[in-house]
PDB file of C-alpha atoms and ligand atoms in Angstrom:
ATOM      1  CA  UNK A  23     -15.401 -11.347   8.053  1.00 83.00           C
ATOM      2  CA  UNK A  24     -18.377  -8.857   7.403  1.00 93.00           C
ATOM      3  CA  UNK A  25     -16.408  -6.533   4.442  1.00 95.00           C
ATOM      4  CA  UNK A  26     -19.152  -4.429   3.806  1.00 96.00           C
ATOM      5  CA  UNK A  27     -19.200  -3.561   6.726  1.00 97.00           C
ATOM      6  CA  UNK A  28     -15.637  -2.916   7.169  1.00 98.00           C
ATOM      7  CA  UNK A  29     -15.473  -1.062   3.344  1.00 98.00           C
ATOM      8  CA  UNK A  30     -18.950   1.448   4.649  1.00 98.00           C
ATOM      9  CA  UNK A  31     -16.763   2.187   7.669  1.00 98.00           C
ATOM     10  CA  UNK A  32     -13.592   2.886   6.666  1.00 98.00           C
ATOM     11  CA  UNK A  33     -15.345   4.755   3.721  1.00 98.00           C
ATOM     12  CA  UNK A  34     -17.481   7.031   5.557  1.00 98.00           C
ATOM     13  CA  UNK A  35     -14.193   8.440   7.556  1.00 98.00           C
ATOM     14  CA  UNK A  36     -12.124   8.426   4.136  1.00 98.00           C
ATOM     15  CA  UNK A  37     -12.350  12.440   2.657  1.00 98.00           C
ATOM     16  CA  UNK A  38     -12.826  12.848  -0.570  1.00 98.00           C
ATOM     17  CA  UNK A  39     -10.475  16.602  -1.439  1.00 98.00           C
ATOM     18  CA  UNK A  40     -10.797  17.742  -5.140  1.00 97.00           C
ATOM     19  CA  UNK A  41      -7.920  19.288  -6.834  1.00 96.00           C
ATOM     20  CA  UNK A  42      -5.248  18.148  -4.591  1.00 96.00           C
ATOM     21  CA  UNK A  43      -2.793  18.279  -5.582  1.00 94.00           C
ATOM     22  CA  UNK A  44      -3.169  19.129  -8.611  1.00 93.00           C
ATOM     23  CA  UNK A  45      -6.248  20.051 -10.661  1.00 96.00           C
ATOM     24  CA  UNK A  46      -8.461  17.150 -11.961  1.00 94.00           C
ATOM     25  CA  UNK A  47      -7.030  15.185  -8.993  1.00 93.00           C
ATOM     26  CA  UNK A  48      -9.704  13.901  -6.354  1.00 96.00           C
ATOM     27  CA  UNK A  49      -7.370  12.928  -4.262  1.00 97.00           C
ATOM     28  CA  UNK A  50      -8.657  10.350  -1.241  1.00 98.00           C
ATOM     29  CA  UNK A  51      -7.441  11.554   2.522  1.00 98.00           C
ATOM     30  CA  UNK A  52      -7.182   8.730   5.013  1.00 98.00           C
ATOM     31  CA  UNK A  53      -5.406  11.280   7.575  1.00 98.00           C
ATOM     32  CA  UNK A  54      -9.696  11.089   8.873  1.00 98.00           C
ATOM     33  CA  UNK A  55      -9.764   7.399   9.119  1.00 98.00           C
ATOM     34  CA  UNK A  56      -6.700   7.729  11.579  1.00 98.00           C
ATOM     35  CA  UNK A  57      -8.246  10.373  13.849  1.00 98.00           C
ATOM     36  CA  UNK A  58     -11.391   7.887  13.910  1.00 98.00           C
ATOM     37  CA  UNK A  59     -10.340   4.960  15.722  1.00 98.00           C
ATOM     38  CA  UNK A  60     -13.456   2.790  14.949  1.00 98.00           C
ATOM     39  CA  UNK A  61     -12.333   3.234  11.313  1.00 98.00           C
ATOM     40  CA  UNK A  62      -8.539   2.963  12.027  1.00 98.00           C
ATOM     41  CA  UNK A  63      -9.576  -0.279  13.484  1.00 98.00           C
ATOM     42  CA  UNK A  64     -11.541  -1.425  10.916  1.00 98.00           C
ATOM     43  CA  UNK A  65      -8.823  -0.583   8.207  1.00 98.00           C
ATOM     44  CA  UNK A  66      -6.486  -2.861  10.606  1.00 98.00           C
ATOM     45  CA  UNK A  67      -9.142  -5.849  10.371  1.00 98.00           C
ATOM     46  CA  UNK A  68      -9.027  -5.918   6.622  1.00 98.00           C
ATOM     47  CA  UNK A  69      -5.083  -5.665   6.340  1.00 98.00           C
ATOM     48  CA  UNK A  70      -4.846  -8.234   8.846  1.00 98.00           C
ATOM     49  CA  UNK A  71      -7.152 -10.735   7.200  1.00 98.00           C
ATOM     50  CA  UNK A  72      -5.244  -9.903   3.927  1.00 98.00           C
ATOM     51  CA  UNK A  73      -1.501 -10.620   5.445  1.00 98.00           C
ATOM     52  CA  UNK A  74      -3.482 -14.010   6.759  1.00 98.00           C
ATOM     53  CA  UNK A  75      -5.231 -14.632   3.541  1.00 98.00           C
ATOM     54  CA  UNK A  76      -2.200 -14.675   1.209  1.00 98.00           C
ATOM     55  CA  UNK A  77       0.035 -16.742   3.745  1.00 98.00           C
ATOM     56  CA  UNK A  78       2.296 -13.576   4.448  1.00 98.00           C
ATOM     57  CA  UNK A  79       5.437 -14.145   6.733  1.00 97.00           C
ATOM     58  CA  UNK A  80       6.453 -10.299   6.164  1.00 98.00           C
ATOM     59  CA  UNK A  81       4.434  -7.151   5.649  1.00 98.00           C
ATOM     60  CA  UNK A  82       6.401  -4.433   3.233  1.00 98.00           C
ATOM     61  CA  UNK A  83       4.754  -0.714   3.795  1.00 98.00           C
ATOM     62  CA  UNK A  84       5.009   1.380   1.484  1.00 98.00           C
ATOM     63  CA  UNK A  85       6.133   5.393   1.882  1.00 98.00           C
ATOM     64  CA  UNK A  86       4.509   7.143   3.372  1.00 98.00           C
ATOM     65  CA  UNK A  87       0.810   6.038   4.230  1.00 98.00           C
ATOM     66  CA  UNK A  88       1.633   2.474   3.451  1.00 98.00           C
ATOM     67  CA  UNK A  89       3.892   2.816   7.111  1.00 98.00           C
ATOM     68  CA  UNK A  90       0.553   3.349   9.504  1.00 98.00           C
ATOM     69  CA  UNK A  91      -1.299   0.528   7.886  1.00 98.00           C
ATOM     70  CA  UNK A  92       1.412  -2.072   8.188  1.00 98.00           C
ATOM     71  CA  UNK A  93       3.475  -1.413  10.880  1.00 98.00           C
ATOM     72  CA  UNK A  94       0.402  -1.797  12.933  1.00 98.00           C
ATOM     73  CA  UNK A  95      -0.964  -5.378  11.694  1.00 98.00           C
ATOM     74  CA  UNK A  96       2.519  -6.424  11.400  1.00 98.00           C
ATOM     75  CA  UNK A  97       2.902  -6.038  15.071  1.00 98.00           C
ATOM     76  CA  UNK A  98      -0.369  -7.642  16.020  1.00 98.00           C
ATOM     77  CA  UNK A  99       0.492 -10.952  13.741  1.00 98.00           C
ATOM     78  CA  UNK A 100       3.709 -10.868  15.153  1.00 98.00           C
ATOM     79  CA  UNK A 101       5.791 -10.690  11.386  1.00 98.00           C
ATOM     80  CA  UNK A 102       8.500  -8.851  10.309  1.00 97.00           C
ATOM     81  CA  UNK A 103       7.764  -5.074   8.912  1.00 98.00           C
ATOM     82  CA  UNK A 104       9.129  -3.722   6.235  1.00 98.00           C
ATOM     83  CA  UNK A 105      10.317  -0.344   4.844  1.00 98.00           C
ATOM     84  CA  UNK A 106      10.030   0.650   1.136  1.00 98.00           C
ATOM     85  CA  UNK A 107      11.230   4.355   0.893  1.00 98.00           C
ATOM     86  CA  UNK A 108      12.053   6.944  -1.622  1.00 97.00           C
ATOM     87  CA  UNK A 109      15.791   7.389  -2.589  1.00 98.00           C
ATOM     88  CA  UNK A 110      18.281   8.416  -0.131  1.00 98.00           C
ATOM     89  CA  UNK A 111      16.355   7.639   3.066  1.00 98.00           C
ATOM     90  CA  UNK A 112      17.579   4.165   4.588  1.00 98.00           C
ATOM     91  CA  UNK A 113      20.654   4.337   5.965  1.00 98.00           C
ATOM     92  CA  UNK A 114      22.278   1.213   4.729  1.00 98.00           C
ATOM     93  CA  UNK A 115      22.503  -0.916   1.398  1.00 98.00           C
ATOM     94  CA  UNK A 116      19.493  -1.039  -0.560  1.00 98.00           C
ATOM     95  CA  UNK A 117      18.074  -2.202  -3.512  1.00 98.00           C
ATOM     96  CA  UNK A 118      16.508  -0.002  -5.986  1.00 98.00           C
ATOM     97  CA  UNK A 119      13.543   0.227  -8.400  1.00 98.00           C
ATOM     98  CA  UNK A 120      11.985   2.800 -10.816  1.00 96.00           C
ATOM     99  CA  UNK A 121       8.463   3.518 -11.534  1.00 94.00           C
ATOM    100  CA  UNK A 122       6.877   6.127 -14.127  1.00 89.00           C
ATOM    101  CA  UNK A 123       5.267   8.960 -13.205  1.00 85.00           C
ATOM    102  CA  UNK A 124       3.342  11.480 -15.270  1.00 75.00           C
ATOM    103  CA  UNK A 125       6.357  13.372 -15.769  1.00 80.00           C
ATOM    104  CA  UNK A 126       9.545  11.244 -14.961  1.00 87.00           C
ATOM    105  CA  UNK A 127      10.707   8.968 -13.320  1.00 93.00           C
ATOM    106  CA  UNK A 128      10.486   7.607  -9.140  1.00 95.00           C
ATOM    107  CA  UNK A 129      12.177   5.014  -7.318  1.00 97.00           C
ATOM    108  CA  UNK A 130      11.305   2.939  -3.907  1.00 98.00           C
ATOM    109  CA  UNK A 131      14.251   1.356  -1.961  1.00 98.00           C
ATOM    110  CA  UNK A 132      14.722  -1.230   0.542  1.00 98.00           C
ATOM    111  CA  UNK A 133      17.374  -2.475   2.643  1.00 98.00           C
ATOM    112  CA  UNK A 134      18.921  -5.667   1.034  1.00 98.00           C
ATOM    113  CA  UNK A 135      18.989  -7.482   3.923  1.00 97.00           C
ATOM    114  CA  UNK A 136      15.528  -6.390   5.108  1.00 97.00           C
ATOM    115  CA  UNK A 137      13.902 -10.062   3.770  1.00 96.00           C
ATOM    116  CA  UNK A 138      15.262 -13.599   3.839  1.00 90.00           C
ATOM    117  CA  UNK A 139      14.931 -15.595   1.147  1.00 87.00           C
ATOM    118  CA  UNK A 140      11.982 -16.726   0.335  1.00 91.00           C
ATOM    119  CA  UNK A 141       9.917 -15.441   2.808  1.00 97.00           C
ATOM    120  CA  UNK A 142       6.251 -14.661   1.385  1.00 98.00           C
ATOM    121  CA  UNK A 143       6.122 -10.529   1.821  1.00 98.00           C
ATOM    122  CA  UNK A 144       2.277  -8.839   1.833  1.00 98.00           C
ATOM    123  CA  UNK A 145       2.538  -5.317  -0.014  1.00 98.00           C
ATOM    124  CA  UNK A 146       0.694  -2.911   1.978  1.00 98.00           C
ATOM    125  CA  UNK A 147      -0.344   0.905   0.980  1.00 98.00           C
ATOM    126  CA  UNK A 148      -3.072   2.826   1.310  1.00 98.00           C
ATOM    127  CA  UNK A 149      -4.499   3.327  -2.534  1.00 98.00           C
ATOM    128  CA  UNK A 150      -3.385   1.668  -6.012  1.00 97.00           C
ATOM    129  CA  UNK A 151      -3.558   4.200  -8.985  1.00 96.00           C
ATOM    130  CA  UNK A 152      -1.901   3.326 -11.808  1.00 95.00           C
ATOM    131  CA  UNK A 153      -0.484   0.909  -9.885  1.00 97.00           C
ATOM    132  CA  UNK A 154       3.348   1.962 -10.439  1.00 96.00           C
ATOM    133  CA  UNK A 155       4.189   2.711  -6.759  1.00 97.00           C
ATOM    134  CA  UNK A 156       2.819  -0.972  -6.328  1.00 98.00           C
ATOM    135  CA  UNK A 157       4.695  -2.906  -9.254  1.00 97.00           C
ATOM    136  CA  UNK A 158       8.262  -1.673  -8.015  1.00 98.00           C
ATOM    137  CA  UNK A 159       7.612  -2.831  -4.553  1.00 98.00           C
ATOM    138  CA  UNK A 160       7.230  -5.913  -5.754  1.00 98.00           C
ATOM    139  CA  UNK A 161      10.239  -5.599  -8.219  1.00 98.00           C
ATOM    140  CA  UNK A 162      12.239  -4.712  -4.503  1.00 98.00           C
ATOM    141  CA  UNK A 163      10.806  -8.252  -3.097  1.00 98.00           C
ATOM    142  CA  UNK A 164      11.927  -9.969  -5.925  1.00 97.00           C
ATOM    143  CA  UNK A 165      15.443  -8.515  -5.870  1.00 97.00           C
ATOM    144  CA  UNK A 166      16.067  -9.780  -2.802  1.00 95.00           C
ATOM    145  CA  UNK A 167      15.080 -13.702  -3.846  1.00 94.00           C
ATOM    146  CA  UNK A 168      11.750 -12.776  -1.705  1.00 97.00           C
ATOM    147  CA  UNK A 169       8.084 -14.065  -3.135  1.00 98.00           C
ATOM    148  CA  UNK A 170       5.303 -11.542  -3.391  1.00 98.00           C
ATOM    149  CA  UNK A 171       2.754 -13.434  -1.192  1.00 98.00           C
ATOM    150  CA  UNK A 172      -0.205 -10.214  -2.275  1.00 98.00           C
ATOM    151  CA  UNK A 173      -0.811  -7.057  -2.315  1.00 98.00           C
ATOM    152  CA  UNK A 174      -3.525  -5.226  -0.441  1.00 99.00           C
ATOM    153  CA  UNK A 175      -4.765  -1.466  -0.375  1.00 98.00           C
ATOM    154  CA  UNK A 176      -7.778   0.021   1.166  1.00 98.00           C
ATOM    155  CA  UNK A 177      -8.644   2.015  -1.980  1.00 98.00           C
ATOM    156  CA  UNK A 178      -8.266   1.044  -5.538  1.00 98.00           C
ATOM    157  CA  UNK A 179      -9.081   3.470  -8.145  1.00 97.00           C
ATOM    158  CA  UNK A 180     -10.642   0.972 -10.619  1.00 98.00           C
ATOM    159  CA  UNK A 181     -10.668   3.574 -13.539  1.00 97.00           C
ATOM    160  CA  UNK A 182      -7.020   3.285 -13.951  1.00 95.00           C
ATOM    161  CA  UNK A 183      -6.475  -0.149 -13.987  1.00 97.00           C
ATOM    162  CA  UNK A 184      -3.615  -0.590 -12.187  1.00 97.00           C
ATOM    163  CA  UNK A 185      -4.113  -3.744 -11.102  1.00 98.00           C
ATOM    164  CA  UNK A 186      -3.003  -5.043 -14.743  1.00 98.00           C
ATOM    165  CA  UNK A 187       0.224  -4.428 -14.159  1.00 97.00           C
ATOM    166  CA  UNK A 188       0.907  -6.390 -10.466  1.00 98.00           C
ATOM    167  CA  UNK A 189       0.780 -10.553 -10.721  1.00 94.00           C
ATOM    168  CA  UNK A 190      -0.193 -12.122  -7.436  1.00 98.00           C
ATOM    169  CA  UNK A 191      -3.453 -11.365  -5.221  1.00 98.00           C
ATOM    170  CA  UNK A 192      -4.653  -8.149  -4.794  1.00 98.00           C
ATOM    171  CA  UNK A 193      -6.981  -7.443  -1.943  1.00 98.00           C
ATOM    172  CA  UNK A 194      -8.517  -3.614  -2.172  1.00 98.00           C
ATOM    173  CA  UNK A 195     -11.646  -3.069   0.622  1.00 98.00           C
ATOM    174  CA  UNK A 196     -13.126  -0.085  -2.056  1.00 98.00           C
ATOM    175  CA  UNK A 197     -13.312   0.239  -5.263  1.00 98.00           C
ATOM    176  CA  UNK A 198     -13.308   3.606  -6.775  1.00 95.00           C
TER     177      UNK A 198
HETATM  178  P1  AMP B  24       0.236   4.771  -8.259  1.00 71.99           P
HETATM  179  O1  AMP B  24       1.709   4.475  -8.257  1.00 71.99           O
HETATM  180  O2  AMP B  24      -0.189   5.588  -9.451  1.00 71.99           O
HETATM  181  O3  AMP B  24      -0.606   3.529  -8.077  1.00 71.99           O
HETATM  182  O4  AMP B  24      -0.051   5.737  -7.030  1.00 71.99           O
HETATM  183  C1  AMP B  24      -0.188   5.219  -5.748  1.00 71.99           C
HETATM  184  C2  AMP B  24       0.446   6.098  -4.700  1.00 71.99           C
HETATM  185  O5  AMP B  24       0.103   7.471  -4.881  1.00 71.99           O
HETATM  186  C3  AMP B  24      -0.026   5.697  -3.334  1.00 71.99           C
HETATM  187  O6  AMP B  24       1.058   5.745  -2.422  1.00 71.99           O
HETATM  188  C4  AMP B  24      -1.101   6.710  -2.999  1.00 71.99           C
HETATM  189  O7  AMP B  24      -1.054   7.072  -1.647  1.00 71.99           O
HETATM  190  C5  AMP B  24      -0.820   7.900  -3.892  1.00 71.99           C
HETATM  191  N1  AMP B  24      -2.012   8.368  -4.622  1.00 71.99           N
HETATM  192  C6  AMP B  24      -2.231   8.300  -5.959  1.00 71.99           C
HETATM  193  N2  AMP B  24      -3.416   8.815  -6.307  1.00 71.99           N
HETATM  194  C7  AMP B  24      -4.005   9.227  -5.159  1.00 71.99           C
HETATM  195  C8  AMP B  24      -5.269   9.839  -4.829  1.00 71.99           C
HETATM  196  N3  AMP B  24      -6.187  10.122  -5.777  1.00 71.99           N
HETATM  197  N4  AMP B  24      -5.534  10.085  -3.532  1.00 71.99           N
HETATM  198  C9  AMP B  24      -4.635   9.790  -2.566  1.00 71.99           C
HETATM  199  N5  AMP B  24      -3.437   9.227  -2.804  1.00 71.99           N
HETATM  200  C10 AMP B  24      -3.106   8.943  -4.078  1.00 71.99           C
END
């Protein structure tokens, strides 16, 4: 798989918007790579190859963006997709965890019975920060006796290191 290719297109549709949402925030819009569907596509490829690279036999997305990455790939390998939402948004039991944010606290939830045990879940969202968002999805996998097969992201804002804080694979197309 050519992934400089893929990374150049999926860049070139990616728009960069400073001080959103906040000043000092650059803050990466992939609503353009959707309305592009050669880049759309291209995002697809690499997620795929990552679900297929780490073994996955579930894809988790990840609220909100993570959704129209997954959902997609997980349909075309034929696995299970996953939803990991904010607080109070699935309808049934869930399992909980917290993450920090600059000010405060967040949490992600998933259904409890969403994964069967064992089964080897990909993480899938759209950018890794300071990788918090990241680290309690795969505190939700674990809860529920899952493995986390990887993690993969089209964007990963090197700078802030997030990646320190996950421990299995991480597959990101562009570095930042
Ligand atoms: P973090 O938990 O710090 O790794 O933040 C990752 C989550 O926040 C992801 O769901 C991203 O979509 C979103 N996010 C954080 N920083 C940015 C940014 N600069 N541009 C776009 N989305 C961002």
């Amino acid at each position: 798989m050519n992934f400089e290719a893929l990374a150049a297109t999926v860049s070139a549709a990616i728009t960069d918007v400073p001080d959103f949402p906040k000043e000092g925030i650059l803050f990466k819009d992939i609503s353009t790579v959707l309305q592009r569907p050669e880049a759309f596509r291209a995002a697809l490829s690499f997620f795929e190859h990552a679900a297929r690279d780490s073994d996955a036999d579930a894809i988790i997305g990840l609220e909100s963006r993570g959704f129209l990455f997954g959902a997609p790939v997980a349909a075309t390998l034929g696995l299970p997709f996953v939803l990991a939402r904010k607080p109070g948004k699935l309808p049934r039991a869930v399992v909980q965890a917290e993450y920090e944010l600059e000010y405060g606290t967040d949490a992600l939830e998933m259904h409890t019975d969403a994964l069967g045990p064992a089964t080897r879940a990909l993480i899938v969202d759209d950018l890794i920060a300071t990788g918090g968002t990241a680290e309690a999805a795969g505190k939700l996998v674990r809860k529920v006796g899952g493995v986390v097969a990887g993690y993969a992201f089209l964007l990963e804002l090197d700078f802030l290191k997030g990646r320190e804080r996950l421990d299995a694979t991480i597959h990101s197309l562009i570095h930042v």
